[in-house]
Amino acid sequence: MGSFISIGLIYSKRTEERFKNELDILVRYLVSKDGILKKIKMSKDIDGEEWIEYTPNNNLEISESLNLIAKYYYGQVNVVCTFLGFSDLEVAVRIEKEKDYFGFLLDISEADVIKTHNVEVINRVTDQIINFIIDLYSVSGFDYAFCDNEAEIQYAPDEFCTLENDMYSIIVIPSFGEQDKALNVFKNNWHIDGLTARN
């Protein structure tokens, strides 16, 4: 099994209603791209020792499934869809909840999207990921987004805004000014493939 490319979406002001709404937006977005729900699992306890896992019968169970996930600590929704220009790509949406914020990590197999490790392919996939984040922001209100090889959510939104923009390969931050829904995109000097040296 190879490495994963992780796309993180982080949201402040965690409430159950906001969490359910943003998760619903994300999952329906993926399902709308010729997608199907493949598997759903969630942890019943904070230590992640007792899990519930099932395969939905159809996409009509989205709301019911997401309401159930909202009640528990952690979860994951696997969707097979057309994503980043690839048909039948499996996207694992991992759910993370903290006291004051929450986030989603979209994990995709690096081998499924970067078939040859050359700069042109990596740059094309990078641009597709940036376009996905920009498109999703038109319907979702994340505080910041990122992408990197096997990345994890490490920073609350208020902490993140005080840091330099060199924590992840790609960082997307809303620009809160005159232009509503404008985004700042930062690409660092290492690629999303996990092979490029980080400076």
PDB file of C-alpha atoms in Angstrom:
ATOM      1  CA  MET A   1       0.000   0.000   0.000  1.00  0.00           C
ATOM      2  CA  GLY A   2       1.393   3.393  -1.013  1.00  0.00           C
ATOM      3  CA  SER A   3       1.078   6.817   0.484  1.00  0.00           C
ATOM      4  CA  PHE A   4      -1.912   9.123   0.468  1.00  0.00           C
ATOM      5  CA  ILE A   5      -2.449  12.679  -0.623  1.00  0.00           C
ATOM      6  CA  SER A   6      -4.507  14.438   2.036  1.00  0.00           C
ATOM      7  CA  ILE A   7      -6.716  17.465   1.492  1.00  0.00           C
ATOM      8  CA  GLY A   8      -7.739  19.173   4.734  1.00  0.00           C
ATOM      9  CA  LEU A   9     -10.739  21.439   5.263  1.00  0.00           C
ATOM     10  CA  ILE A  10     -10.924  23.158   8.668  1.00  0.00           C
ATOM     11  CA  TYR A  11     -13.889  24.994  10.207  1.00  0.00           C
ATOM     12  CA  SER A  12     -14.172  27.175  13.315  1.00  0.00           C
ATOM     13  CA  LYS A  13     -17.114  27.526  15.692  1.00  0.00           C
ATOM     14  CA  ARG A  14     -18.006  23.883  16.056  1.00  0.00           C
ATOM     15  CA  THR A  15     -21.690  23.256  16.662  1.00  0.00           C
ATOM     16  CA  GLU A  16     -23.512  20.043  15.855  1.00  0.00           C
ATOM     17  CA  GLU A  17     -25.682  21.866  13.320  1.00  0.00           C
ATOM     18  CA  ARG A  18     -22.727  23.466  11.518  1.00  0.00           C
ATOM     19  CA  PHE A  19     -20.815  20.191  11.553  1.00  0.00           C
ATOM     20  CA  LYS A  20     -23.752  18.266  10.033  1.00  0.00           C
ATOM     21  CA  ASN A  21     -24.339  20.974   7.431  1.00  0.00           C
ATOM     22  CA  GLU A  22     -20.712  21.135   6.250  1.00  0.00           C
ATOM     23  CA  LEU A  23     -20.355  17.338   6.193  1.00  0.00           C
ATOM     24  CA  ASP A  24     -23.588  17.080   4.200  1.00  0.00           C
ATOM     25  CA  ILE A  25     -22.321  19.680   1.708  1.00  0.00           C
ATOM     26  CA  LEU A  26     -19.008  17.859   1.251  1.00  0.00           C
ATOM     27  CA  VAL A  27     -20.436  14.353   0.878  1.00  0.00           C
ATOM     28  CA  ARG A  28     -23.204  15.482  -1.487  1.00  0.00           C
ATOM     29  CA  TYR A  29     -20.613  17.382  -3.525  1.00  0.00           C
ATOM     30  CA  LEU A  30     -18.589  14.180  -3.966  1.00  0.00           C
ATOM     31  CA  VAL A  31     -21.661  12.028  -4.638  1.00  0.00           C
ATOM     32  CA  SER A  32     -22.805  14.530  -7.295  1.00  0.00           C
ATOM     33  CA  LYS A  33     -19.642  13.649  -9.247  1.00  0.00           C
ATOM     34  CA  ASP A  34     -20.965  10.234 -10.363  1.00  0.00           C
ATOM     35  CA  GLY A  35     -20.371   9.024  -6.821  1.00  0.00           C
ATOM     36  CA  ILE A  36     -21.651   6.320  -4.547  1.00  0.00           C
ATOM     37  CA  LEU A  37     -21.289   5.860  -0.813  1.00  0.00           C
ATOM     38  CA  LYS A  38     -19.068   2.830  -0.364  1.00  0.00           C
ATOM     39  CA  LYS A  39     -18.582   2.543   3.397  1.00  0.00           C
ATOM     40  CA  ILE A  40     -19.295   4.482   6.574  1.00  0.00           C
ATOM     41  CA  LYS A  41     -17.678   3.924   9.946  1.00  0.00           C
ATOM     42  CA  MET A  42     -17.701   5.810  13.224  1.00  0.00           C
ATOM     43  CA  SER A  43     -16.218   5.519  16.687  1.00  0.00           C
ATOM     44  CA  LYS A  44     -18.653   5.248  19.574  1.00  0.00           C
ATOM     45  CA  ASP A  45     -16.019   6.234  22.143  1.00  0.00           C
ATOM     46  CA  ILE A  46     -13.412   8.977  22.429  1.00  0.00           C
ATOM     47  CA  ASP A  47     -10.532   6.461  22.501  1.00  0.00           C
ATOM     48  CA  GLY A  48     -11.550   4.896  19.182  1.00  0.00           C
ATOM     49  CA  GLU A  49     -11.876   1.403  20.638  1.00  0.00           C
ATOM     50  CA  GLU A  50     -15.490   0.646  19.650  1.00  0.00           C
ATOM     51  CA  TRP A  51     -16.490   1.201  16.023  1.00  0.00           C
ATOM     52  CA  ILE A  52     -19.666   0.871  13.992  1.00  0.00           C
ATOM     53  CA  GLU A  53     -19.155   0.114  10.293  1.00  0.00           C
ATOM     54  CA  TYR A  54     -21.659  -0.482   7.530  1.00  0.00           C
ATOM     55  CA  THR A  55     -22.219  -0.296   3.795  1.00  0.00           C
ATOM     56  CA  PRO A  56     -25.118   1.961   2.765  1.00  0.00           C
ATOM     57  CA  ASN A  57     -27.708   0.410   0.474  1.00  0.00           C
ATOM     58  CA  ASN A  58     -27.841   3.518  -1.698  1.00  0.00           C
ATOM     59  CA  ASN A  59     -27.133   7.232  -1.815  1.00  0.00           C
ATOM     60  CA  LEU A  60     -30.570   7.968  -0.362  1.00  0.00           C
ATOM     61  CA  GLU A  61     -29.173   7.141   3.080  1.00  0.00           C
ATOM     62  CA  ILE A  62     -26.816  10.146   3.102  1.00  0.00           C
ATOM     63  CA  SER A  63     -28.728  12.331   5.576  1.00  0.00           C
ATOM     64  CA  GLU A  64     -29.485   9.444   7.922  1.00  0.00           C
ATOM     65  CA  SER A  65     -25.851   8.314   7.896  1.00  0.00           C
ATOM     66  CA  LEU A  66     -24.432  11.783   8.431  1.00  0.00           C
ATOM     67  CA  ASN A  67     -26.800  12.464  11.332  1.00  0.00           C
ATOM     68  CA  LEU A  68     -25.480   9.309  12.976  1.00  0.00           C
ATOM     69  CA  ILE A  69     -21.847  10.336  12.432  1.00  0.00           C
ATOM     70  CA  ALA A  70     -22.547  13.738  14.012  1.00  0.00           C
ATOM     71  CA  LYS A  71     -23.446  12.014  17.292  1.00  0.00           C
ATOM     72  CA  TYR A  72     -20.147  10.155  17.584  1.00  0.00           C
ATOM     73  CA  TYR A  73     -16.507  11.151  18.070  1.00  0.00           C
ATOM     74  CA  TYR A  74     -14.703  10.204  14.881  1.00  0.00           C
ATOM     75  CA  GLY A  75     -15.817   8.834  11.588  1.00  0.00           C
ATOM     76  CA  GLN A  76     -15.012   8.118   7.998  1.00  0.00           C
ATOM     77  CA  VAL A  77     -17.098   8.137   4.843  1.00  0.00           C
ATOM     78  CA  ASN A  78     -15.701   6.424   1.751  1.00  0.00           C
ATOM     79  CA  VAL A  79     -17.063   7.671  -1.560  1.00  0.00           C
ATOM     80  CA  VAL A  80     -16.185   6.356  -5.011  1.00  0.00           C
ATOM     81  CA  CYS A  81     -16.609   9.170  -7.539  1.00  0.00           C
ATOM     82  CA  THR A  82     -15.108  11.134 -10.395  1.00  0.00           C
ATOM     83  CA  PHE A  83     -12.563  13.318  -8.625  1.00  0.00           C
ATOM     84  CA  LEU A  84      -9.623  15.394  -9.880  1.00  0.00           C
ATOM     85  CA  GLY A  85     -10.372  14.161 -13.392  1.00  0.00           C
ATOM     86  CA  PHE A  86     -10.198  10.462 -12.461  1.00  0.00           C
ATOM     87  CA  SER A  87     -13.214   8.146 -12.728  1.00  0.00           C
ATOM     88  CA  ASP A  88     -14.030   5.684  -9.960  1.00  0.00           C
ATOM     89  CA  LEU A  89     -11.546   7.190  -7.520  1.00  0.00           C
ATOM     90  CA  GLU A  90     -12.024   6.251  -3.875  1.00  0.00           C
ATOM     91  CA  VAL A  91     -11.991   9.231  -1.525  1.00  0.00           C
ATOM     92  CA  ALA A  92     -11.872   8.544   2.215  1.00  0.00           C
ATOM     93  CA  VAL A  93     -13.342  11.477   4.132  1.00  0.00           C
ATOM     94  CA  ARG A  94     -11.972  11.323   7.690  1.00  0.00           C
ATOM     95  CA  ILE A  95     -13.810  13.346  10.289  1.00  0.00           C
ATOM     96  CA  GLU A  96     -12.035  15.111  13.131  1.00  0.00           C
ATOM     97  CA  LYS A  97     -13.739  17.029  15.921  1.00  0.00           C
ATOM     98  CA  GLU A  98     -12.012  19.218  18.470  1.00  0.00           C
ATOM     99  CA  LYS A  99     -13.503  21.337  21.232  1.00  0.00           C
ATOM    100  CA  ASP A 100     -13.814  24.576  19.251  1.00  0.00           C
ATOM    101  CA  TYR A 101     -13.329  23.469  15.649  1.00  0.00           C
ATOM    102  CA  PHE A 102     -13.658  20.526  13.299  1.00  0.00           C
ATOM    103  CA  GLY A 103     -12.218  19.353  10.033  1.00  0.00           C
ATOM    104  CA  PHE A 104     -12.380  16.845   7.229  1.00  0.00           C
ATOM    105  CA  LEU A 105      -9.419  15.072   5.674  1.00  0.00           C
ATOM    106  CA  LEU A 106      -9.917  13.721   2.181  1.00  0.00           C
ATOM    107  CA  ASP A 107      -7.406  10.942   1.572  1.00  0.00           C
ATOM    108  CA  ILE A 108      -6.732   9.666  -1.937  1.00  0.00           C
ATOM    109  CA  SER A 109      -4.190   7.084  -2.965  1.00  0.00           C
ATOM    110  CA  GLU A 110      -1.158   8.785  -4.470  1.00  0.00           C
ATOM    111  CA  ALA A 111      -0.700   5.865  -6.884  1.00  0.00           C
ATOM    112  CA  ASP A 112      -4.226   6.408  -8.253  1.00  0.00           C
ATOM    113  CA  VAL A 113      -3.589  10.030  -9.278  1.00  0.00           C
ATOM    114  CA  ILE A 114       0.185  10.260  -9.809  1.00  0.00           C
ATOM    115  CA  LYS A 115       0.971   7.362 -12.095  1.00  0.00           C
ATOM    116  CA  THR A 116       4.391   8.682 -13.126  1.00  0.00           C
ATOM    117  CA  HIS A 117       6.486  10.933 -10.938  1.00  0.00           C
ATOM    118  CA  ASN A 118       7.292  13.713 -13.327  1.00  0.00           C
ATOM    119  CA  VAL A 119       6.828  17.415 -12.732  1.00  0.00           C
ATOM    120  CA  GLU A 120       4.111  17.844 -15.365  1.00  0.00           C
ATOM    121  CA  VAL A 121       1.880  15.154 -13.834  1.00  0.00           C
ATOM    122  CA  ILE A 122       2.440  16.402 -10.279  1.00  0.00           C
ATOM    123  CA  ASN A 123       1.741  20.017 -11.299  1.00  0.00           C
ATOM    124  CA  ARG A 124      -1.444  18.972 -13.137  1.00  0.00           C
ATOM    125  CA  VAL A 125      -2.754  17.076 -10.086  1.00  0.00           C
ATOM    126  CA  THR A 126      -1.765  20.008  -7.837  1.00  0.00           C
ATOM    127  CA  ASP A 127      -3.755  22.397 -10.040  1.00  0.00           C
ATOM    128  CA  GLN A 128      -6.748  20.025 -10.013  1.00  0.00           C
ATOM    129  CA  ILE A 129      -6.655  19.917  -6.210  1.00  0.00           C
ATOM    130  CA  ILE A 130      -6.514  23.722  -6.004  1.00  0.00           C
ATOM    131  CA  ASN A 131      -9.450  23.958  -8.435  1.00  0.00           C
ATOM    132  CA  PHE A 132     -11.424  21.472  -6.309  1.00  0.00           C
ATOM    133  CA  ILE A 133     -10.797  23.514  -3.134  1.00  0.00           C
ATOM    134  CA  ILE A 134     -11.797  26.752  -4.887  1.00  0.00           C
ATOM    135  CA  ASP A 135     -14.946  25.144  -6.312  1.00  0.00           C
ATOM    136  CA  LEU A 136     -15.913  23.659  -2.946  1.00  0.00           C
ATOM    137  CA  TYR A 137     -15.477  27.044  -1.256  1.00  0.00           C
ATOM    138  CA  SER A 138     -18.335  28.382  -3.382  1.00  0.00           C
ATOM    139  CA  VAL A 139     -20.692  26.193  -1.299  1.00  0.00           C
ATOM    140  CA  SER A 140     -18.723  25.589   1.913  1.00  0.00           C
ATOM    141  CA  GLY A 141     -17.338  28.017   4.476  1.00  0.00           C
ATOM    142  CA  PHE A 142     -14.036  26.528   5.599  1.00  0.00           C
ATOM    143  CA  ASP A 143     -11.587  28.725   7.513  1.00  0.00           C
ATOM    144  CA  TYR A 144      -8.590  27.286   5.706  1.00  0.00           C
ATOM    145  CA  ALA A 145      -7.679  24.339   3.527  1.00  0.00           C
ATOM    146  CA  PHE A 146      -4.452  22.517   2.783  1.00  0.00           C
ATOM    147  CA  CYS A 147      -2.985  19.640   0.848  1.00  0.00           C
ATOM    148  CA  ASP A 148       0.139  17.590   1.402  1.00  0.00           C
ATOM    149  CA  ASN A 149       1.369  14.024   1.450  1.00  0.00           C
ATOM    150  CA  GLU A 150      -0.166  12.152   4.397  1.00  0.00           C
ATOM    151  CA  ALA A 151      -0.977  15.417   6.161  1.00  0.00           C
ATOM    152  CA  GLU A 152      -2.959  15.757   9.366  1.00  0.00           C
ATOM    153  CA  ILE A 153      -5.003  18.563  10.876  1.00  0.00           C
ATOM    154  CA  GLN A 154      -2.677  20.187  13.393  1.00  0.00           C
ATOM    155  CA  TYR A 155      -3.919  23.729  13.932  1.00  0.00           C
ATOM    156  CA  ALA A 156      -7.120  25.394  15.068  1.00  0.00           C
ATOM    157  CA  PRO A 157      -8.208  28.188  12.709  1.00  0.00           C
ATOM    158  CA  ASP A 158      -7.279  30.972  15.147  1.00  0.00           C
ATOM    159  CA  GLU A 159      -3.834  29.431  15.703  1.00  0.00           C
ATOM    160  CA  PHE A 160      -3.305  28.805  11.991  1.00  0.00           C
ATOM    161  CA  CYS A 161      -3.764  32.469  11.063  1.00  0.00           C
ATOM    162  CA  THR A 162      -0.774  33.410  13.272  1.00  0.00           C
ATOM    163  CA  LEU A 163       1.638  31.003  11.540  1.00  0.00           C
ATOM    164  CA  GLU A 164       3.751  31.276   8.421  1.00  0.00           C
ATOM    165  CA  ASN A 165       2.303  29.762   5.253  1.00  0.00           C
ATOM    166  CA  ASP A 166       4.853  26.960   5.041  1.00  0.00           C
ATOM    167  CA  MET A 167       3.248  24.106   6.970  1.00  0.00           C
ATOM    168  CA  TYR A 168       1.762  22.296   3.965  1.00  0.00           C
ATOM    169  CA  SER A 169       2.529  21.959   0.265  1.00  0.00           C
ATOM    170  CA  ILE A 170      -0.678  23.823  -0.652  1.00  0.00           C
ATOM    171  CA  ILE A 171      -2.538  26.276   1.585  1.00  0.00           C
ATOM    172  CA  VAL A 172      -5.805  28.029   0.718  1.00  0.00           C
ATOM    173  CA  ILE A 173      -7.039  30.823   2.982  1.00  0.00           C
ATOM    174  CA  PRO A 174     -10.149  32.962   2.492  1.00  0.00           C
ATOM    175  CA  SER A 175      -9.424  36.645   1.994  1.00  0.00           C
ATOM    176  CA  PHE A 176     -11.779  38.527   4.275  1.00  0.00           C
ATOM    177  CA  GLY A 177     -12.005  41.869   2.570  1.00  0.00           C
ATOM    178  CA  GLU A 178     -14.078  43.638  -0.006  1.00  0.00           C
ATOM    179  CA  GLN A 179     -14.386  40.624  -2.284  1.00  0.00           C
ATOM    180  CA  ASP A 180     -16.619  38.017  -0.737  1.00  0.00           C
ATOM    181  CA  LYS A 181     -15.491  34.427  -1.366  1.00  0.00           C
ATOM    182  CA  ALA A 182     -11.992  35.461  -2.554  1.00  0.00           C
ATOM    183  CA  LEU A 183      -9.180  33.029  -1.733  1.00  0.00           C
ATOM    184  CA  ASN A 184      -5.416  33.277  -1.288  1.00  0.00           C
ATOM    185  CA  VAL A 185      -3.557  30.229  -2.612  1.00  0.00           C
ATOM    186  CA  PHE A 186      -0.011  29.449  -1.458  1.00  0.00           C
ATOM    187  CA  LYS A 187       2.129  26.768  -3.112  1.00  0.00           C
ATOM    188  CA  ASN A 188       5.298  25.898  -1.257  1.00  0.00           C
ATOM    189  CA  ASN A 189       8.551  24.711  -2.819  1.00  0.00           C
ATOM    190  CA  TRP A 190       7.865  20.997  -2.247  1.00  0.00           C
ATOM    191  CA  HIS A 191       5.297  18.904  -4.071  1.00  0.00           C
ATOM    192  CA  ILE A 192       2.347  16.854  -2.827  1.00  0.00           C
ATOM    193  CA  ASP A 193       4.052  13.574  -3.753  1.00  0.00           C
ATOM    194  CA  GLY A 194       6.067  13.244  -0.547  1.00  0.00           C
ATOM    195  CA  LEU A 195       9.326  12.805  -2.457  1.00  0.00           C
ATOM    196  CA  THR A 196      10.365  16.420  -2.898  1.00  0.00           C
ATOM    197  CA  ALA A 197      12.691  17.780  -0.207  1.00  0.00           C
ATOM    198  CA  ARG A 198      11.117  20.320   2.126  1.00  0.00           C
ATOM    199  CA  ASN A 199      13.055  23.524   2.648  1.00  0.00           C
TER     200      ASN A 199
END
